[in-house]
Short mmCIF file of C-alpha atoms in Angstrom, two decimals:
data_model
loop_
_atom_site.label_atom_id
_atom_site.label_comp_id
_atom_site.label_asym_id
_atom_site.label_seq_id
_atom_site.Cartn_x
_atom_site.Cartn_y
_atom_site.Cartn_z
CA UNK A 134 21.15 33.76 56.27
CA UNK A 135 21.96 34.49 52.55
CA UNK A 136 25.07 32.27 52.94
CA UNK A 137 22.91 29.41 53.80
CA UNK A 138 20.45 29.99 50.93
CA UNK A 139 23.41 30.14 48.57
CA UNK A 140 24.85 26.79 50.03
CA UNK A 141 21.42 25.00 49.47
CA UNK A 142 21.09 26.52 45.98
CA UNK A 143 24.67 25.30 45.14
CA UNK A 144 23.77 21.70 46.32
CA UNK A 145 20.49 21.70 44.20
CA UNK A 146 22.47 22.79 41.31
CA UNK A 147 25.30 20.33 41.64
CA UNK A 148 22.73 17.45 42.06
CA UNK A 149 20.75 18.46 39.09
CA UNK A 150 23.78 18.28 37.00
CA UNK A 151 24.84 15.08 38.39
CA UNK A 152 21.52 13.57 37.65
CA UNK A 153 21.68 15.02 34.01
CA UNK A 154 25.06 13.62 33.52
CA UNK A 155 24.10 10.12 34.88
CA UNK A 156 21.12 10.07 32.61
CA UNK A 157 23.09 10.98 29.51
CA UNK A 158 25.69 8.13 30.15
CA UNK A 159 23.10 5.59 30.53
CA UNK A 160 21.26 6.38 27.35
CA UNK A 161 22.28 3.94 24.68
CA UNK A 162 24.06 5.41 21.90
CA UNK A 163 24.98 3.79 18.41
CA UNK A 164 28.49 2.45 18.42
CA UNK A 165 30.66 3.54 15.26
CA UNK A 166 32.21 0.75 13.25
CA UNK A 167 35.65 1.69 11.62
CA UNK A 168 36.64 -0.31 8.53
CA UNK A 169 40.39 -1.03 7.49
CA UNK A 170 42.07 -2.04 4.43
CA UNK A 171 43.53 -5.29 5.99
CA UNK A 172 40.36 -7.34 6.64
CA UNK A 173 38.20 -6.11 3.45
CA UNK A 174 37.66 -8.99 1.12
CA UNK A 175 35.91 -9.20 -2.29
CA UNK A 176 33.89 -11.97 -3.95
CA UNK A 177 32.45 -12.09 -7.53
CA UNK A 178 31.08 -14.63 -10.14
CA UNK A 179 32.50 -12.68 -13.12
CA UNK A 180 31.73 -8.99 -12.55
CA UNK A 181 34.67 -6.60 -12.15
CA UNK A 182 34.96 -5.37 -8.58
CA UNK A 183 37.22 -2.48 -6.93
CA UNK A 184 37.08 -1.34 -3.31
CA UNK A 185 39.24 1.08 -1.53
CA UNK A 186 38.97 3.15 1.76
CA UNK A 187 39.09 6.99 1.46
CA UNK A 188 40.61 9.41 4.07
CA UNK A 189 37.19 9.67 5.91
CA UNK A 190 37.08 5.77 6.31
CA UNK A 191 34.07 5.32 3.81
CA UNK A 192 34.44 2.39 1.34
CA UNK A 193 34.42 3.19 -2.28
CA UNK A 194 32.87 0.33 -4.50
CA UNK A 195 33.03 0.05 -8.09
CA UNK A 196 31.52 -2.88 -10.04
CA UNK A 197 31.34 -3.47 -13.76
CA UNK A 198 29.80 -6.21 -16.16
CA UNK A 199 30.50 -4.55 -19.37
CA UNK A 200 31.30 -6.92 -22.30
CA UNK A 201 29.82 -9.99 -20.21
CA UNK A 202 27.45 -12.35 -21.55
CA UNK A 203 23.59 -12.05 -20.88
CA UNK A 204 22.81 -12.77 -17.34
CA UNK A 205 23.18 -11.81 -13.66
CA UNK A 206 26.42 -11.20 -11.91
CA UNK A 207 26.86 -10.85 -8.16
CA UNK A 208 29.59 -9.23 -6.18
CA UNK A 209 30.18 -9.15 -2.48
CA UNK A 210 32.61 -6.75 -0.67
CA UNK A 211 32.71 -7.80 3.18
CA UNK A 212 34.71 -7.24 6.28
CA UNK A 213 36.62 -10.52 7.44
CA UNK A 214 36.78 -9.85 11.25
CA UNK A 215 35.44 -11.08 14.28
CA UNK A 216 32.90 -8.86 16.02
CA UNK A 217 30.27 -9.10 18.94
CA UNK A 218 26.89 -7.68 18.28
CA UNK A 219 25.18 -9.16 21.12
CA UNK A 220 22.75 -6.55 22.56
CA UNK A 221 22.35 -4.73 19.44
CA UNK A 222 19.31 -4.85 17.12
CA UNK A 223 19.97 -2.65 14.13
CA UNK A 224 22.70 -1.72 11.56
CA UNK A 225 22.95 1.64 10.14
CA UNK A 226 25.11 2.87 7.24
CA UNK A 227 25.13 5.90 4.73
CA UNK A 228 25.21 5.41 1.02
CA UNK A 229 26.01 7.85 -1.90
CA UNK A 230 25.45 6.41 -5.44
CA UNK A 231 27.33 8.12 -8.12
CA UNK A 232 25.43 5.99 -10.85
CA UNK A 233 22.74 6.85 -13.10
CA UNK A 234 21.42 3.25 -12.54
CA UNK A 235 19.23 1.65 -9.81
CA UNK A 236 21.47 0.34 -7.06
CA UNK A 237 20.52 -3.30 -6.05
CA UNK A 238 22.12 -4.36 -2.81
CA UNK A 239 21.53 -6.39 0.45
CA UNK A 240 23.36 -7.01 3.62
CA UNK A 241 25.15 -10.23 4.44
CA UNK A 242 26.08 -11.01 7.88
CA UNK A 243 27.96 -14.39 8.74
CA UNK A 244 27.59 -15.55 12.30
CA UNK A 245 30.20 -17.51 14.35
CA UNK A 246 28.01 -20.84 13.41
CA UNK A 247 28.68 -20.08 9.75
CA UNK A 248 24.93 -19.38 8.93
CA UNK A 249 24.69 -16.43 6.85
CA UNK A 250 21.86 -13.76 7.63
CA UNK A 251 20.22 -11.42 5.07
CA UNK A 252 17.10 -9.22 4.89
CA UNK A 253 13.83 -11.14 3.79
CA UNK A 254 11.50 -10.04 1.08
CA UNK A 255 8.80 -10.19 3.78
CA UNK A 256 10.31 -7.51 5.87
CA UNK A 257 11.47 -3.90 5.63
CA UNK A 258 14.58 -1.78 5.89
CA UNK A 259 14.28 1.96 6.54
CA UNK A 260 15.66 4.25 3.79
CA UNK A 261 16.16 8.02 4.63
CA UNK A 262 17.20 10.29 1.65
CA UNK A 263 19.31 13.08 2.51
CA UNK A 264 17.39 15.57 0.64
CA UNK A 265 14.02 14.97 2.26
CA UNK A 266 14.83 13.21 5.58
CA UNK A 267 11.62 11.27 5.44
CA UNK A 268 11.93 7.75 6.53
CA UNK A 269 10.65 5.13 4.27
CA UNK A 270 9.79 1.50 4.89
CA UNK A 271 11.25 -0.44 1.92
CA UNK A 272 11.19 -4.38 1.60
CA UNK A 273 13.64 -6.14 -0.87
CA UNK A 274 12.38 -7.50 -4.06
CA UNK A 275 13.89 -10.85 -5.26
CA UNK A 276 16.44 -10.44 -2.37
CA UNK A 277 17.64 -6.97 -3.45
CA UNK A 278 16.89 -3.54 -1.93
CA UNK A 279 16.62 -1.24 -4.86
CA UNK A 280 17.86 2.39 -4.33
CA UNK A 281 17.06 5.01 -7.04
CA UNK A 282 19.81 6.26 -9.19
CA UNK A 283 21.98 9.04 -7.53
CA UNK A 284 20.63 8.17 -4.16
CA UNK A 285 22.22 9.66 -1.14
CA UNK A 286 21.17 9.00 2.46
CA UNK A 287 20.93 6.58 5.23
CA UNK A 288 19.91 2.80 5.19
CA UNK A 289 18.80 1.19 8.62
CA UNK A 290 18.53 -2.48 8.98
CA UNK A 291 16.47 -3.82 11.81
CA UNK A 292 17.68 -7.29 12.81
CA UNK A 293 14.13 -8.40 13.04
CA UNK A 294 14.22 -8.32 9.29
CA UNK A 295 16.79 -10.91 9.09
CA UNK A 296 16.59 -14.46 8.09
CA UNK A 297 18.97 -17.28 7.45
CA UNK A 298 19.74 -17.27 3.80
CA UNK A 299 17.15 -19.61 1.83
CA UNK A 300 15.25 -20.32 4.93
CA UNK A 301 12.16 -18.20 4.93
CA UNK A 302 10.82 -19.88 8.12
CA UNK A 303 13.61 -18.13 10.22
CA UNK A 304 12.43 -14.48 9.35
CA UNK A 305 12.35 -12.43 12.46
CA UNK A 306 13.92 -15.22 14.65
CA UNK A 307 17.54 -14.83 14.34
CA UNK A 308 19.94 -12.13 15.78
CA UNK A 309 23.69 -11.68 14.76
CA UNK A 310 25.27 -11.85 18.08
CA UNK A 311 28.93 -13.07 17.55
CA UNK A 312 29.81 -12.68 13.83
CA UNK A 313 32.80 -13.60 11.56
CA UNK A 314 32.07 -11.09 8.80
CA UNK A 315 29.49 -8.70 7.29
CA UNK A 316 29.28 -6.84 4.00
CA UNK A 317 27.39 -5.55 1.23
CA UNK A 318 26.18 -7.82 -1.89
CA UNK A 319 24.98 -6.62 -5.15
CA UNK A 320 23.55 -8.28 -8.36
CA UNK A 321 23.25 -6.53 -11.64
CA UNK A 322 22.66 -7.55 -15.27
CA UNK A 323 25.30 -7.60 -18.13
CA UNK A 324 26.63 -4.13 -19.25
CA UNK A 325 25.84 -2.21 -16.03
CA UNK A 326 28.44 -0.09 -14.04
CA UNK A 327 28.04 0.91 -10.52
CA UNK A 328 29.91 3.38 -8.19
CA UNK A 329 29.01 4.21 -4.69
CA UNK A 330 30.30 4.98 -1.37
CA UNK A 331 29.51 3.35 1.88
CA UNK A 332 30.50 4.80 5.32
CA UNK A 333 29.18 6.16 8.77
CA UNK A 334 28.61 2.55 10.04
CA UNK A 335 26.90 2.04 13.24
CA UNK A 336 25.34 -0.74 15.23
CA UNK A 337 22.32 0.27 17.36
CA UNK A 338 21.28 -0.90 20.87
CA UNK A 339 18.03 -2.60 21.21
CA UNK A 340 16.24 0.18 23.30
CA UNK A 341 17.10 2.85 20.72
CA UNK A 342 16.01 0.75 17.66
CA UNK A 343 12.71 -0.52 19.22
CA UNK A 344 10.47 1.52 16.69
CA UNK A 345 12.36 0.26 13.56
CA UNK A 346 12.11 -3.44 14.62
CA UNK A 347 8.38 -3.11 15.53
CA UNK A 348 7.79 -1.58 11.92
CA UNK A 349 10.12 -4.27 10.19
CA UNK A 350 6.87 -6.34 9.14
CA UNK A 351 4.58 -3.57 8.25
CA UNK A 352 3.40 -3.44 4.40
CA UNK A 353 0.34 -2.36 2.43
CA UNK A 354 -2.13 -4.82 1.06
CA UNK A 355 -4.50 -4.36 -1.76
CA UNK A 356 -4.92 -4.85 -5.58
CA UNK A 357 -1.88 -4.47 -7.54
CA UNK A 358 -3.93 -3.49 -10.69
CA UNK A 359 -7.21 -1.44 -10.86
CA UNK A 360 -9.10 -0.92 -14.07
CA UNK A 361 -9.71 2.73 -15.34
CA UNK A 362 -13.43 3.16 -15.71
CA UNK A 363 -15.05 3.98 -19.02
CA UNK A 364 -18.07 5.38 -17.13
CA UNK A 365 -18.81 5.91 -13.31
CA UNK A 366 -15.89 4.99 -10.98
CA UNK A 367 -13.51 2.32 -10.02
CA UNK A 368 -12.58 1.67 -6.21
CA UNK A 369 -10.29 -0.36 -4.32
CA UNK A 370 -9.42 -0.61 -0.70
CA UNK A 371 -6.03 -0.66 0.87
CA UNK A 372 -4.61 -1.53 4.45
CA UNK A 373 -1.43 -1.83 6.44
CA UNK A 374 -0.79 -5.14 8.03
CA UNK A 375 2.02 -5.82 10.49
CA UNK A 376 1.15 -3.36 13.12
CA UNK A 377 -1.88 -2.12 15.02
CA UNK A 378 -3.58 0.90 13.26
CA UNK A 379 -5.37 2.53 16.22
CA UNK A 380 -4.52 5.69 18.19
CA UNK A 381 -0.95 6.01 19.27
CA UNK A 382 -2.16 6.89 22.93
CA UNK A 383 -1.63 3.28 23.83
CA UNK A 384 1.92 1.75 23.93
CA UNK A 385 2.92 -0.36 20.97
CA UNK A 386 0.16 0.93 18.62
CA UNK A 387 0.45 3.02 15.62
CA UNK A 388 -1.74 5.58 13.64
CA UNK A 389 -1.86 5.13 9.77
CA UNK A 390 -3.03 7.75 7.27
CA UNK A 391 -3.29 7.12 3.59
CA UNK A 392 -2.54 9.58 0.79
CA UNK A 393 -1.04 9.86 -2.87
CA UNK A 394 2.78 10.18 -2.81
CA UNK A 395 2.10 12.13 -5.78
CA UNK A 396 -1.26 13.74 -7.06
CA UNK A 397 -2.77 12.06 -10.16
CA UNK A 398 -5.61 13.67 -12.10
CA UNK A 399 -8.88 11.53 -11.44
CA UNK A 400 -7.48 9.45 -8.64
CA UNK A 401 -8.08 10.06 -4.99
CA UNK A 402 -7.75 8.37 -1.65
CA UNK A 403 -9.25 8.61 1.63
CA UNK A 404 -7.57 8.59 5.07
CA UNK A 405 -8.62 4.98 5.67
CA UNK A 406 -7.45 3.61 2.29
CA UNK A 407 -10.26 3.74 -0.29
CA UNK A 408 -8.99 4.41 -3.73
CA UNK A 409 -11.22 5.89 -6.21
CA UNK A 410 -10.47 6.14 -10.04
CA UNK A 411 -12.72 8.44 -12.11
CA UNK A 412 -13.13 8.63 -16.06
CA UNK A 413 -10.49 11.52 -16.21
CA UNK A 414 -7.87 9.18 -15.05
CA UNK A 415 -7.53 7.77 -18.39
CA UNK A 416 -3.95 9.32 -19.00
CA UNK A 417 -2.35 7.85 -15.94
CA UNK A 418 -0.52 4.56 -15.92
CA UNK A 419 0.29 4.00 -12.42
CA UNK A 420 -0.48 5.64 -8.95
CA UNK A 421 1.70 5.34 -5.76
CA UNK A 422 -0.28 4.94 -2.54
CA UNK A 423 1.36 6.00 0.45
CA UNK A 424 0.64 5.04 4.05
CA UNK A 425 1.98 7.41 6.72
CA UNK A 426 2.51 5.58 9.83
CA UNK A 427 2.56 7.86 13.29
CA UNK A 428 3.03 11.11 10.95
CA UNK A 429 6.80 9.95 10.53
CA UNK A 430 7.12 6.69 8.53
CA UNK A 431 6.15 6.21 4.94
CA UNK A 432 5.26 3.02 3.22
CA UNK A 433 4.70 3.30 -0.71
CA UNK A 434 2.68 0.88 -2.89
CA UNK A 435 2.64 1.23 -6.62
CA UNK A 436 -0.79 0.27 -8.14
CA UNK A 437 -0.67 -0.20 -12.07
CA UNK A 438 -3.90 1.44 -13.83
CA UNK A 439 -5.29 -0.90 -16.66
CA UNK A 440 -7.32 0.19 -19.49
CA UNK A 441 -10.83 -1.23 -19.65
CA UNK A 442 -11.23 -4.38 -21.87
CA UNK A 443 -14.58 -3.08 -22.86
CA UNK A 444 -12.92 -0.64 -25.04
CA UNK A 445 -11.12 -3.57 -26.96
CA UNK A 446 -14.32 -5.58 -27.72
CA UNK A 447 -15.61 -5.94 -31.30
CA UNK A 448 -18.79 -7.23 -33.10
CA UNK A 449 -18.53 -10.41 -35.37
CA UNK A 450 -17.91 -7.80 -38.42
CA UNK A 451 -14.91 -6.07 -36.49
CA UNK A 452 -17.00 -3.05 -35.50
CA UNK A 453 -15.85 -1.67 -32.17
CA UNK A 454 -18.21 -2.50 -29.30
CA UNK A 455 -17.56 -0.49 -26.14
CA UNK A 456 -19.55 1.51 -23.59
CA UNK A 457 -20.20 4.99 -24.73
CA UNK A 458 -19.22 7.99 -22.40
CA UNK A 459 -22.01 9.70 -20.44
CA UNK A 460 -21.80 12.81 -22.60
CA UNK A 461 -22.67 10.51 -25.76
CA UNK A 462 -25.72 9.00 -24.31
CA UNK A 463 -28.95 10.89 -24.82
CA UNK A 464 -30.76 11.54 -21.66
CA UNK A 465 -34.50 10.42 -21.80
CA UNK A 466 -35.30 11.94 -18.39
CA UNK A 467 -33.41 14.05 -16.12
CA UNK A 468 -33.25 12.96 -12.38
CA UNK A 469 -35.31 15.93 -11.36
CA UNK A 470 -38.22 15.36 -13.95
CA UNK A 471 -41.61 15.49 -12.46
CA UNK A 472 -42.36 11.94 -14.03
CA UNK A 473 -39.71 10.41 -11.66
CA UNK A 474 -41.13 11.89 -8.43
CA UNK A 475 -42.56 9.21 -5.87
CA UNK A 476 -45.96 10.86 -5.95
CA UNK A 477 -46.43 10.86 -9.57
CA UNK A 478 -46.95 6.99 -9.35
CA UNK A 479 -50.14 7.47 -6.93
CA UNK A 480 -51.26 10.15 -9.29
CA UNK A 481 -51.09 7.68 -12.34
CA UNK A 482 -52.69 4.94 -10.33
CA UNK A 483 -55.60 6.91 -9.10
CA UNK A 484 -56.06 8.30 -12.73
CA UNK A 485 -56.37 4.71 -14.13
CA UNK A 486 -58.92 3.76 -11.29
CA UNK A 487 -61.16 6.78 -12.18
CA UNK A 488 -60.85 5.83 -16.04
CA UNK A 489 -61.97 2.21 -15.10
CA UNK A 490 -64.81 3.29 -12.94
CA UNK A 491 -65.98 5.85 -15.63
CA UNK A 492 -66.32 2.76 -17.88
CA UNK A 493 -67.70 0.19 -15.70
CA UNK A 494 -70.45 2.33 -13.92
CA UNK A 495 -72.27 3.13 -17.05
CA UNK A 496 -71.96 -0.60 -18.39
CA UNK A 497 -73.45 -1.76 -15.02
CA UNK A 498 -76.59 0.68 -15.33
CA UNK A 499 -77.13 -0.42 -18.92
CA UNK A 500 -76.86 -4.14 -17.97
CA UNK A 501 -79.41 -3.69 -15.10
CA UNK A 502 -81.88 -1.82 -17.43
CA UNK A 503 -81.66 -4.62 -19.97
CA UNK A 504 -82.70 -7.28 -17.32
CA UNK A 505 -85.56 -5.06 -16.05
CA UNK A 506 -86.90 -4.63 -19.42
CA UNK A 507 -86.89 -8.41 -20.29
CA UNK A 508 -88.42 -9.51 -16.84
CA UNK A 509 -92.18 -8.84 -17.85
CA UNK A 510 -92.09 -10.67 -21.25
CA UNK A 511 -92.98 -14.44 -21.57
CA UNK A 512 -90.24 -16.45 -22.69
CA UNK A 513 -90.47 -18.34 -25.97
CA UNK A 514 -91.48 -22.08 -26.15
CA UNK A 515 -88.26 -23.22 -27.18
CA UNK A 516 -86.50 -21.48 -24.43
CA UNK A 517 -88.70 -23.30 -21.94
CA UNK A 518 -88.11 -26.68 -23.56
CA UNK A 519 -84.40 -26.26 -23.41
CA UNK A 520 -84.68 -25.88 -19.68
CA UNK A 521 -86.28 -29.31 -19.34
CA UNK A 522 -83.78 -31.95 -18.49
CA UNK A 523 -86.25 -35.00 -19.06
CA UNK A 524 -89.39 -35.41 -20.97
CA UNK A 525 -92.21 -37.53 -19.65
#
């Protein structure tokens, strides 16, 4: 009896292990891309560019615009090799910047039909710093993804963020599929030096990169500038577009919570995006509003805080004219004063009515007495004649 039980247990264990192995094999995993020296190419319009592969297969890139005339210079380091990215929907790579300057770059993918794809300013890439490991949704500005100095971490490029270069209408409607080349492009002004390392390159299947592609169009909308109040409060409303902001219980929807990326004195924001500035926010020049999507993905939005123009107004003789702060304004009545209570209005009305009656009633009695005293006296002749309309 025990032998049959052991046999059945062995069959169940083997079946479970086989099912687990099958599930692991069918789960889509990112595919690693290896670079080699032979297909690497460099293009530039004046900047000095150096590239080399280290022992781990990462690409070391150095660019310099020292001594060049005032202007902007571009460089493009790319791999000239046919690849088939059909069925994939995201490109991932790691970057380590060894420069104290902002690293401005973008990705360029050339398809077999000769069209060049790049990330649109209207869409996001995902930046994950190694130090915090918190994913941040970042959209390019003027065609460049700007990474902070000494950045180290991962960059993820959803294919739904791509467009055909200089054709904004194609945003989110193109995929690489069969490609001729791909690489990193960067643009810097004169007298700039950059040094960074690119490696750990992967292309991710559509199933695994579904969330990143769904968030590619998410961004914060609202006022870019808010006036700091001299008295009272200033408010501004912010929201996230490009995704659903309901509970994540339903498939395809997301939950959004607003907060400040860095606390600022005199500034607060509610979870639904109402930003409030008080008078003690006078020292701050800007504040970063952060939308946290599904408690994982961060979207940052910088809001400039402007000084009120009321502080700059002057009279005709040059005397400053501005709204005084509440502590400089003398208080006539406190809000809790008895004269401001609702029932005090009725007391005043009743008092005025009684005062009026006190004057009208004696006058009425006096007038009545005057009429009664003159009722028995004969009227003078002149008075009677004045009453006649015609004389006979």
